[in-house]
Coordinates of C-alpha atoms in Angstrom, one line a residue:
Chain W
M10 CA 0.0 0.0 0.0
L11 CA 1.5 3.3 -1.1
L12 CA -0.9 5.7 0.5
E13 CA -3.7 5.1 2.9
L14 CA -6.2 7.5 4.5
K15 CA -7.8 6.1 7.6
N16 CA -11.0 7.7 8.9
V17 CA -9.7 11.2 8.2
V18 CA -11.8 14.0 9.7
K19 CA -11.2 17.7 9.3
K20 CA -13.1 20.4 11.2
F21 CA -12.7 24.1 10.7
G22 CA -14.1 25.5 13.9
G23 CA -17.6 24.1 14.1
I24 CA -17.8 23.1 10.4
T25 CA -16.9 19.6 9.4
A26 CA -15.2 19.8 6.0
L27 CA -14.3 16.2 5.8
S28 CA -15.8 13.3 7.8
D29 CA -14.5 9.8 7.9
I30 CA -12.6 9.7 4.6
S31 CA -10.8 6.4 4.1
F32 CA -9.2 5.0 0.9
Q33 CA -6.2 3.2 -0.3
V34 CA -4.0 4.0 -3.2
E35 CA -1.7 1.3 -4.7
K36 CA 1.6 1.8 -6.4
G37 CA 0.9 2.5 -10.1
D38 CA -2.7 3.6 -9.7
I39 CA -4.2 6.6 -11.4
F40 CA -6.6 7.3 -8.7
G41 CA -9.5 9.8 -9.1
I42 CA -11.3 12.0 -6.6
I43 CA -14.5 13.5 -8.0
G44 CA -17.4 15.3 -6.6
P45 CA -19.3 18.6 -6.9
N46 CA -17.7 22.0 -6.1
G47 CA -17.1 22.5 -2.4
A48 CA -17.3 18.8 -1.6
G49 CA -13.9 18.8 0.1
K50 CA -11.7 17.4 -2.6
T51 CA -8.9 19.9 -2.3
T52 CA -9.1 19.6 1.4
I53 CA -8.2 16.0 1.0
F54 CA -5.1 17.1 -0.9
N55 CA -4.3 19.6 1.8
M56 CA -4.5 16.9 4.5
I57 CA -2.2 14.6 2.5
T58 CA 0.4 17.4 1.9
G59 CA 0.3 18.7 5.5
V60 CA -1.1 22.1 4.7
Y61 CA -3.6 21.7 7.6
P62 CA -3.3 19.1 10.4
V63 CA -6.0 16.5 10.4
T64 CA -8.6 16.7 13.2
S65 CA -8.6 13.0 13.7
G66 CA -7.7 9.9 11.7
D67 CA -4.4 9.1 10.1
V68 CA -2.6 9.4 6.7
L69 CA -0.1 6.5 6.0
F70 CA 2.5 6.8 3.3
N71 CA 4.4 3.5 2.7
G72 CA 2.9 2.3 6.0
Q73 CA 4.2 5.2 8.1
S74 CA 2.1 8.0 9.4
I75 CA 2.8 11.4 7.8
C76 CA 0.4 13.4 10.0
G77 CA 2.0 16.3 11.7
K78 CA 4.9 16.5 9.2
K79 CA 5.7 19.8 7.6
T80 CA 4.8 20.4 4.0
F81 CA 8.4 20.4 2.8
E82 CA 9.1 17.2 4.7
I83 CA 6.2 15.4 3.0
I84 CA 7.5 16.6 -0.5
D85 CA 10.9 15.4 0.5
G86 CA 9.4 12.1 1.5
G87 CA 7.9 11.7 -2.0
I88 CA 4.5 13.4 -2.4
A89 CA 4.4 16.4 -4.7
R90 CA 1.4 18.3 -6.0
T91 CA -0.1 20.9 -8.3
F92 CA -2.7 23.6 -7.5
Q93 CA -6.2 24.2 -8.6
N94 CA -5.4 27.8 -9.3
I95 CA -2.1 27.8 -11.0
R96 CA 0.6 29.0 -8.7
L97 CA 3.7 29.9 -10.6
F98 CA 6.5 32.2 -9.4
A99 CA 6.4 35.7 -10.9
N100 CA 9.7 36.8 -12.4
M101 CA 11.1 33.2 -12.7
T102 CA 11.8 31.5 -15.9
V103 CA 10.4 28.1 -16.9
L104 CA 13.8 26.5 -16.2
E105 CA 14.1 28.1 -12.8
H106 CA 10.7 26.6 -11.8
I107 CA 12.0 23.2 -12.4
L108 CA 15.1 23.9 -10.4
V109 CA 13.0 25.1 -7.5
G110 CA 11.0 21.9 -7.8
H111 CA 14.3 20.0 -7.7
H112 CA 15.4 21.9 -4.6
C113 CA 14.7 19.1 -2.1
R114 CA 16.9 16.7 -4.1
M115 CA 19.9 19.0 -4.1
K116 CA 22.4 18.8 -1.2
T117 CA 24.5 22.0 -1.5
G118 CA 24.3 23.8 1.8
L119 CA 24.9 27.4 2.8
L120 CA 28.7 27.2 2.6
G121 CA 28.7 25.6 -0.9
S122 CA 26.2 28.1 -2.1
L123 CA 28.3 31.0 -0.9
L124 CA 31.6 29.7 -2.2
H125 CA 30.3 28.2 -5.4
T126 CA 32.4 25.2 -4.8
A127 CA 33.2 22.6 -7.5
S128 CA 30.7 20.2 -6.1
M129 CA 28.0 22.9 -6.0
K130 CA 28.8 23.8 -9.7
K131 CA 28.6 20.2 -10.6
E132 CA 25.3 19.7 -8.8
E133 CA 23.9 22.8 -10.5
A134 CA 25.0 21.7 -13.9
E135 CA 23.4 18.3 -13.4
A136 CA 20.2 19.8 -12.2
V137 CA 20.0 22.1 -15.2
E138 CA 20.7 19.2 -17.5
E139 CA 18.0 17.1 -15.9
A140 CA 15.6 20.0 -15.9
H141 CA 16.1 20.4 -19.7
K142 CA 15.3 16.7 -20.1
L143 CA 12.2 17.0 -18.0
L144 CA 11.1 20.1 -20.0
Q145 CA 11.7 18.2 -23.2
Y146 CA 9.5 15.4 -22.0
V147 CA 6.6 17.7 -21.2
G148 CA 7.2 19.7 -24.3
L149 CA 8.4 23.0 -22.8
D150 CA 12.1 23.0 -23.5
D151 CA 11.7 25.5 -26.3
V152 CA 10.4 28.1 -23.8
A153 CA 12.9 27.2 -21.0
D154 CA 14.2 30.8 -20.8
H155 CA 10.8 32.5 -20.9
L156 CA 9.1 33.9 -17.9
A157 CA 6.5 31.3 -16.7
T158 CA 3.9 34.0 -16.4
E159 CA 4.2 34.7 -20.2
L160 CA 3.2 31.2 -21.1
P161 CA -0.3 30.4 -22.4
Y162 CA -2.6 28.7 -19.9
G163 CA -2.2 25.1 -21.0
K164 CA 1.6 25.4 -20.9
Q165 CA 1.4 26.9 -17.4
R166 CA -0.5 23.8 -16.3
K167 CA 2.1 21.6 -17.8
L168 CA 4.9 23.5 -16.1
E169 CA 3.2 23.0 -12.7
I170 CA 3.2 19.2 -13.4
A171 CA 6.8 19.3 -14.4
R172 CA 7.8 21.3 -11.3
A173 CA 6.1 18.6 -9.2
M174 CA 7.9 15.9 -11.2
A175 CA 11.3 17.6 -10.5
A176 CA 11.0 16.6 -6.9
H177 CA 11.3 12.9 -7.9
P178 CA 8.1 12.0 -6.1
Q179 CA 6.5 8.6 -5.7
I180 CA 3.0 10.2 -5.9
I181 CA 1.9 13.3 -7.7
L182 CA -1.4 14.9 -6.6
L183 CA -3.0 16.8 -9.5
D184 CA -5.7 19.3 -8.6
E185 CA -7.9 19.8 -11.6
P186 CA -5.2 19.5 -14.3
A187 CA -7.6 19.8 -17.2
A188 CA -9.5 22.8 -15.9
G189 CA -9.8 25.4 -18.6
M190 CA -8.4 23.2 -21.3
N191 CA -10.0 22.5 -24.7
D192 CA -10.6 18.9 -26.0
S193 CA -7.3 18.6 -27.9
E194 CA -5.3 19.9 -24.9
T195 CA -7.1 17.5 -22.6
A196 CA -6.3 14.6 -24.9
A197 CA -2.6 15.6 -24.8
L198 CA -2.9 15.8 -21.0
I199 CA -4.3 12.3 -20.8
D200 CA -1.3 11.0 -22.7
L201 CA 1.1 13.0 -20.5
I202 CA -0.4 11.7 -17.2
R203 CA -0.3 8.2 -18.5
G204 CA 3.3 8.6 -19.5
I205 CA 4.3 10.0 -16.1
R206 CA 3.0 6.8 -14.6
D207 CA 4.3 4.4 -17.1
Q208 CA 7.7 5.9 -17.8
F209 CA 8.5 7.5 -14.4
G210 CA 6.7 5.0 -12.3
I211 CA 4.9 7.8 -10.5
T212 CA 1.5 7.1 -8.9
I213 CA -1.1 9.7 -9.7
I214 CA -4.0 11.0 -7.6
L215 CA -6.1 13.5 -9.4
I216 CA -9.1 15.7 -8.8
E217 CA -11.1 16.4 -11.9
H218 CA -14.4 17.6 -13.2
D219 CA -13.8 16.4 -16.7
M220 CA -15.6 13.1 -16.7
N221 CA -14.1 12.0 -20.0
L222 CA -10.6 12.3 -18.5
V223 CA -11.5 10.6 -15.3
M224 CA -13.2 7.7 -16.9
T225 CA -10.4 7.2 -19.5
L226 CA -7.5 7.5 -17.1
C227 CA -8.5 6.4 -13.6
N228 CA -8.4 2.7 -12.7
R229 CA -10.1 3.5 -9.4
L230 CA -11.9 6.5 -7.9
I231 CA -13.8 7.9 -5.0
V232 CA -16.8 10.3 -5.1
V233 CA -17.0 12.9 -2.4
N234 CA -20.0 15.1 -1.5
F235 CA -20.4 17.4 1.5
G236 CA -17.2 16.0 2.9
R237 CA -18.4 12.4 2.9
M238 CA -17.5 9.5 0.7
L239 CA -20.4 8.5 -1.5
A240 CA -18.8 5.7 -3.4
E241 CA -15.5 4.0 -4.2
G242 CA -14.5 1.6 -7.0
A243 CA -13.8 1.3 -10.7
P244 CA -15.1 4.1 -12.9
A245 CA -17.9 2.0 -14.5
D246 CA -19.2 0.9 -11.1
V247 CA -19.2 4.4 -9.7
Q248 CA -20.9 5.8 -12.8
N249 CA -23.9 3.6 -12.2
N250 CA -24.1 4.1 -8.5
P251 CA -27.5 5.7 -7.6
A252 CA -26.0 7.8 -4.8
V253 CA -23.5 9.3 -7.2
I254 CA -26.2 10.0 -9.9
E255 CA -28.3 11.7 -7.2
A256 CA -25.4 13.9 -6.0
Y257 CA -24.7 15.1 -9.5
L258 CA -28.1 15.2 -11.1
G259 CA -30.5 15.4 -8.2
K260 CA -33.2 13.0 -7.2
E261 CA -36.0 12.1 -9.6
D262 CA -39.4 13.0 -8.2
E263 CA -41.5 10.0 -7.5
Chain K
M11 CA 43.0 65.3 -6.3
E12 CA 43.9 67.5 -3.3
E13 CA 40.4 68.9 -3.3
L14 CA 38.8 65.5 -3.4
L15 CA 40.8 64.3 -0.4
N16 CA 39.3 66.9 1.9
G17 CA 37.8 65.6 5.1
Y18 CA 34.2 66.5 4.1
F19 CA 34.2 64.4 0.9
L20 CA 35.8 61.5 2.6
Q21 CA 33.3 61.7 5.5
V22 CA 30.4 61.6 2.9
F23 CA 32.0 58.7 1.2
V24 CA 32.2 56.8 4.6
F25 CA 28.5 57.4 5.1
I26 CA 27.7 56.3 1.6
C27 CA 29.4 53.0 2.3
I28 CA 27.7 52.5 5.6
N29 CA 24.3 53.4 4.1
I30 CA 24.9 50.9 1.3
I31 CA 25.4 48.1 3.8
L32 CA 22.3 49.2 5.6
A33 CA 20.3 49.3 2.4
L34 CA 21.5 45.9 1.5
T35 CA 20.4 44.5 4.9
I36 CA 16.8 45.7 4.1
Y37 CA 17.2 44.1 0.6
M38 CA 18.3 40.8 2.2
T39 CA 15.1 40.4 4.1
L40 CA 13.0 41.6 1.2
C41 CA 14.6 38.8 -0.8
T42 CA 12.3 36.4 1.0
G43 CA 9.4 38.8 1.1
L44 CA 10.0 39.8 4.7
V45 CA 9.5 43.5 5.6
S46 CA 11.6 43.7 8.6
L47 CA 12.0 47.2 10.2
G48 CA 14.1 46.2 13.2
N49 CA 17.4 47.0 11.5
A50 CA 17.9 50.2 13.6
G51 CA 17.7 48.0 16.6
F52 CA 20.2 45.5 15.3
M53 CA 22.4 48.4 14.2
S54 CA 22.4 49.8 17.7
F55 CA 23.2 46.4 19.2
G56 CA 26.2 46.2 16.8
A57 CA 27.3 49.8 17.6
Y58 CA 27.1 49.6 21.4
T59 CA 28.6 46.1 21.5
S60 CA 31.6 47.1 19.4
A61 CA 32.0 50.5 21.1
I62 CA 31.9 49.0 24.6
L63 CA 34.2 46.2 23.8
A64 CA 36.7 48.5 22.2
M65 CA 36.5 51.1 25.0
K66 CA 36.3 49.1 28.1
L67 CA 38.1 45.9 27.2
D68 CA 40.5 47.1 24.5
V69 CA 39.3 44.5 22.1
P70 CA 41.0 45.1 18.7
M71 CA 38.7 46.9 16.3
P72 CA 38.1 44.2 13.6
L73 CA 37.2 41.7 16.3
S74 CA 34.9 44.2 18.1
I75 CA 33.1 45.0 14.8
L76 CA 32.7 41.3 14.2
C77 CA 31.3 40.8 17.7
G78 CA 28.9 43.6 17.0
G79 CA 27.5 41.7 14.1
I80 CA 27.4 38.4 16.0
V81 CA 25.5 39.9 18.9
A82 CA 23.0 41.5 16.5
A83 CA 22.5 38.2 14.8
A84 CA 22.1 36.4 18.2
V85 CA 19.4 38.9 19.2
A86 CA 17.8 38.4 15.8
L87 CA 17.6 34.7 16.4
I88 CA 15.7 35.3 19.7
I89 CA 13.4 37.9 18.1
G90 CA 13.0 35.8 15.0
I91 CA 11.8 32.6 16.5
P92 CA 8.4 34.0 17.6
T93 CA 8.0 36.6 14.9
I94 CA 9.4 35.2 11.6
R95 CA 6.1 33.4 10.9
L96 CA 4.3 36.7 10.9
R97 CA 3.4 38.0 7.4
G98 CA 3.7 41.3 5.7
L99 CA 2.7 44.2 7.8
Y100 CA 2.5 42.2 11.0
L101 CA 6.2 41.5 10.9
A102 CA 6.9 45.1 10.0
I103 CA 5.1 46.3 13.1
A104 CA 6.6 43.7 15.4
T105 CA 10.2 44.5 14.3
L106 CA 9.6 48.2 14.3
G107 CA 8.4 47.8 17.9
F108 CA 11.6 45.8 18.7
G109 CA 13.7 48.7 17.4
E110 CA 12.0 51.1 19.6
V111 CA 12.3 48.8 22.6
V112 CA 16.1 48.6 22.0
R113 CA 16.3 52.3 21.8
V114 CA 14.5 52.8 25.1
I115 CA 16.6 50.2 26.8
A116 CA 19.8 51.9 25.5
L117 CA 18.4 55.1 26.9
N118 CA 18.1 53.7 30.4
M119 CA 21.1 51.6 30.8
K120 CA 24.2 52.5 32.6
I121 CA 26.7 50.8 30.4
T122 CA 25.3 52.6 27.3
N123 CA 25.5 55.9 29.3
G124 CA 21.8 56.6 28.7
A125 CA 20.7 59.6 26.7
L126 CA 24.2 61.1 26.8
G127 CA 25.5 58.3 24.7
L128 CA 29.0 57.0 24.4
S129 CA 31.7 59.4 23.3
G130 CA 35.4 58.9 22.7
I131 CA 34.9 55.6 20.8
P132 CA 38.2 54.5 19.3
S133 CA 38.3 55.9 15.8
M134 CA 38.7 53.6 12.9
A135 CA 40.5 56.2 10.9
S136 CA 43.2 56.8 13.5
S137 CA 43.7 53.2 14.2
L138 CA 44.1 52.5 10.5
S139 CA 46.6 55.4 10.1
D140 CA 48.6 54.2 13.1
Y141 CA 48.7 50.8 11.5
A142 CA 49.8 52.3 8.2
S143 CA 52.4 54.5 9.7
D144 CA 53.9 51.5 11.4
L145 CA 54.3 50.0 8.0
G146 CA 55.7 53.3 6.8
L147 CA 52.9 53.7 4.2
I148 CA 51.9 57.3 5.2
D149 CA 55.3 58.8 4.6
A150 CA 55.4 57.0 1.2
L151 CA 52.1 58.7 0.2
G152 CA 53.1 62.1 1.5
L153 CA 49.8 62.7 3.3
D154 CA 49.1 64.0 6.8
S155 CA 48.1 61.3 9.2
Q156 CA 44.5 62.5 9.6
T157 CA 43.7 62.5 5.8
A158 CA 45.6 59.3 5.4
G159 CA 43.5 57.7 8.1
Q160 CA 40.3 58.8 6.6
L161 CA 41.4 57.7 3.2
L162 CA 42.3 54.3 4.5
M163 CA 38.9 54.0 6.2
C164 CA 37.2 54.8 2.9
I165 CA 39.2 52.1 1.2
A166 CA 38.5 49.6 4.0
L167 CA 34.8 50.3 3.8
L168 CA 34.7 50.1 0.1
I169 CA 36.4 46.7 0.2
L170 CA 33.9 45.6 2.8
V171 CA 30.9 46.9 0.7
V172 CA 32.3 44.9 -2.3
L173 CA 32.7 41.8 -0.2
I174 CA 29.2 42.0 1.3
F175 CA 27.8 42.7 -2.1
F176 CA 29.5 39.6 -3.6
F177 CA 28.6 37.5 -0.6
W178 CA 25.0 38.1 -1.2
Y179 CA 25.3 38.0 -5.0
K180 CA 26.9 34.5 -4.8
L181 CA 24.2 33.4 -2.4
E182 CA 21.4 34.7 -4.7
H183 CA 22.9 32.7 -7.6
S184 CA 22.6 29.4 -5.9
R185 CA 20.1 26.9 -4.7
V186 CA 19.6 29.1 -1.6
G187 CA 18.9 32.2 -3.7
R188 CA 16.4 30.3 -5.7
A189 CA 14.6 29.3 -2.5
F190 CA 14.6 32.9 -1.4
A191 CA 13.1 34.0 -4.8
A192 CA 10.4 31.3 -4.7
I193 CA 9.4 32.3 -1.2
K194 CA 9.2 35.9 -2.2
A195 CA 7.1 35.1 -5.3
D196 CA 4.7 32.7 -3.6
E197 CA 5.3 31.4 -0.1
Y198 CA 2.6 28.8 -0.3
A199 CA 3.7 27.3 -3.6
A200 CA 7.3 27.4 -2.4
S201 CA 6.5 25.4 0.7
L202 CA 4.6 22.9 -1.4
S203 CA 7.5 22.6 -3.8
G204 CA 9.6 21.3 -1.0
I205 CA 11.2 24.5 0.4
N206 CA 11.6 24.9 4.1
V207 CA 10.1 28.4 4.2
V208 CA 10.8 29.2 7.9
Y209 CA 14.5 28.1 7.6
Y210 CA 15.2 30.3 4.6
K211 CA 13.4 33.3 6.0
M212 CA 15.3 32.9 9.2
M213 CA 18.6 32.7 7.3
A214 CA 17.9 35.9 5.5
F215 CA 16.7 37.6 8.7
L216 CA 19.9 36.5 10.5
F217 CA 22.2 37.7 7.7
S218 CA 20.4 41.0 7.6
A219 CA 20.7 41.5 11.3
F220 CA 24.4 40.5 11.3
F221 CA 25.3 43.0 8.6
A222 CA 23.1 45.7 10.2
G223 CA 25.2 45.0 13.4
V224 CA 28.4 45.4 11.5
A225 CA 27.2 48.6 9.9
G226 CA 26.3 49.9 13.3
A227 CA 29.7 49.0 14.6
L228 CA 31.3 50.8 11.6
Y229 CA 29.1 53.8 12.3
A230 CA 30.3 53.9 15.9
H231 CA 33.9 53.8 14.9
A232 CA 33.4 56.3 12.1
T233 CA 31.7 58.9 14.2
Y234 CA 33.3 58.3 17.6
F235 CA 30.0 59.1 19.3
I236 CA 26.7 57.2 19.5
S237 CA 23.5 57.9 21.4
P238 CA 20.1 56.3 21.3
T239 CA 18.9 59.1 19.0
D240 CA 21.1 57.7 16.2
F241 CA 18.9 54.6 16.1
T242 CA 15.4 55.8 16.0
W243 CA 12.8 54.6 13.5
H244 CA 13.8 57.5 11.3
K245 CA 17.0 55.5 10.6
V246 CA 14.9 52.5 9.4
V247 CA 12.8 54.7 7.2
D248 CA 16.0 56.0 5.7
M249 CA 17.3 52.5 5.0
L250 CA 13.9 51.5 3.6
L251 CA 14.0 54.5 1.3
Y252 CA 17.4 53.8 0.0
T253 CA 16.3 50.3 -1.0
V254 CA 12.9 51.2 -2.4
F255 CA 14.2 54.3 -4.2
G256 CA 17.0 52.4 -5.9
G257 CA 14.8 49.4 -6.7
S258 CA 14.1 46.6 -4.2
N259 CA 14.0 43.7 -6.7
V260 CA 17.7 43.9 -7.8
M261 CA 20.9 44.1 -5.9
W262 CA 22.0 47.2 -7.7
G263 CA 19.0 49.0 -6.4
P264 CA 20.0 49.5 -2.8
L265 CA 23.5 50.4 -4.0
L266 CA 22.2 53.1 -6.2
G267 CA 19.6 54.3 -3.7
A268 CA 21.9 54.6 -0.8
T269 CA 24.5 56.5 -2.9
V270 CA 22.0 58.9 -4.4
L271 CA 20.0 59.5 -1.2
T272 CA 23.2 60.1 0.8
I273 CA 24.6 62.6 -1.7
V274 CA 21.4 64.5 -2.5
P275 CA 20.8 65.9 1.0
E276 CA 24.5 66.8 1.3
S277 CA 24.5 68.6 -2.0
L278 CA 21.3 70.5 -1.1
R279 CA 22.9 71.8 2.1
A280 CA 23.2 75.2 0.5
M281 CA 19.5 75.5 0.2
S282 CA 19.1 74.8 3.9
E283 CA 15.4 75.2 4.6
Y284 CA 14.2 73.9 1.2
R285 CA 16.3 70.9 1.5
D286 CA 13.8 68.5 2.9
I287 CA 11.1 69.8 0.6
I288 CA 13.2 69.0 -2.5
Y289 CA 14.2 65.6 -1.0
G290 CA 10.5 64.8 -0.3
L291 CA 9.3 65.9 -3.7
M292 CA 11.9 63.8 -5.3
L293 CA 10.7 60.7 -3.5
V294 CA 7.0 61.5 -4.3
A295 CA 7.9 61.9 -8.0
L296 CA 9.8 58.6 -8.1
M297 CA 7.0 56.7 -6.5
G298 CA 4.6 58.2 -9.0
F299 CA 6.7 57.4 -12.1
R300 CA 8.7 54.3 -11.0
P301 CA 6.9 52.6 -8.2
D302 CA 9.4 49.7 -8.3
G303 CA 12.3 52.0 -7.8
I304 CA 14.8 53.3 -10.3
L305 CA 16.3 49.9 -11.2
S306 CA 13.9 47.1 -11.9
Y307 CA 14.5 43.6 -13.4
D308 CA 13.8 45.0 -16.9
A309 CA 16.1 47.9 -16.4
V310 CA 19.0 45.7 -15.3
K311 CA 18.4 43.3 -18.2
Y312 CA 18.3 46.2 -20.6
I313 CA 21.5 47.7 -19.3
A314 CA 23.2 44.2 -19.3
R315 CA 22.2 43.7 -22.9
R316 CA 23.6 47.1 -23.9
L317 CA 26.8 46.4 -22.0
K318 CA 27.2 43.1 -23.8
K319 CA 26.5 44.6 -27.2
S320 CA 28.7 47.8 -26.9
P321 CA 32.1 46.1 -27.2
K322 CA 31.1 44.6 -30.5
G323 CA 29.5 47.8 -31.6
G324 CA 32.7 49.7 -30.8
N325 CA 34.8 47.7 -33.2

């Protein structure tokens, strides 16, 4: 078991944002989290990445609890993520974004950074080379020197994914990767996500509203509504689950 | 040459150097998006520590100046642990408060001699000229010992400014500098890209305090007299102005800002009562036309490109 959520509950003051969320993600899964807006999907990501502490329950990564760890420790441990609203660094080039993502895998300390020692230069050169390879893979190498904020929307999304990949994670959490994309961009994204799993061996957990993408990509998924789990299973099973249909389409009047 | 070497010009140059260091300390914290206004407090820690060590314990000046910086950084560590997590204006207010607390403490302590301040602090210029005359350098230059001392102090400060500048320049162009820049741009995204935000903010804060302490110590040994009124919040506003005026996004900004804003009030001395008005108008105009300061990313890039091109164009 790569990642396991056990009865996770999150309360903000008196409001229960998540209640009793439990699921398991296996290595190699492309795991979907779907549900209406405000259902608590991003909150699940925030629980996993340590943005907020869980109120109760536990998050296990490779069998070890990661509750209470700091965000950077969790990324260092092997869980990276992207954001629902693109969060890129103003005034940084595309290449620099990848290097920031690679930060936790670099070892040069303060002294090496100050003195620009031989080992620091070597590490930097290797990081830059790897960053170019990664950018080539996602198709952004031709704009490596451009400011990230100058890129079109679809490429900014890709850059976020590449930044997460630069941390060499075991799992990447994608928060609505296809939001705002047209059909052809979404098709390319589907190939990209599949490639990340098949070629890099990275497990994917994604939140998405685009049902076509979810049904094509995910081998398992959960449905969340009002902070509760409505259903869990293979896409086809979930699609036909009456509770899910009700959550999305409402109940038929008898 | 003789005219340039008069005491007044050399004194102004000394203040330019000290102000550049102070402007850089503000820039260092701004690098991680921290608006820290406690630097007058750190400066006074450095100034008093170095002055007292040199006066009462006869500690050699380079060592006492270094101690001034270390004490300031140690204080910054104590202040930083509870406050570094504060964001934006909250940190500004907290550190501003700290600066005032330090001033009031200095005002009431015996060892700092209260409001009267410390006078007769060993002079950096005379200690440098003593050192140089031991080596026989002064006779070789044919200068009187006072001018020679001041000149040597200017050179020493210039070297120090260059060293500090390169210290930070190297740091900025490394893994650490990238972490600073990411935090400045988007703290949340930086922390979720694997950067230990608190660690790097603290690092910038400590370096800033250390160099503010060093600048304070230099100030003490350059003016021979310090009192709590030298380290009021006006001093912080000055430092902030140097940095913001010159451009707070690039390292050349504080350099330019401190230089210009030290020279302008001096050159306007002849206009006595209109001086502050002109100075104020200049700042208002700048904020109106170039809110990011004189030097921005684009300006520096443009100049760099022109400098690269010009040797070829000259051929």
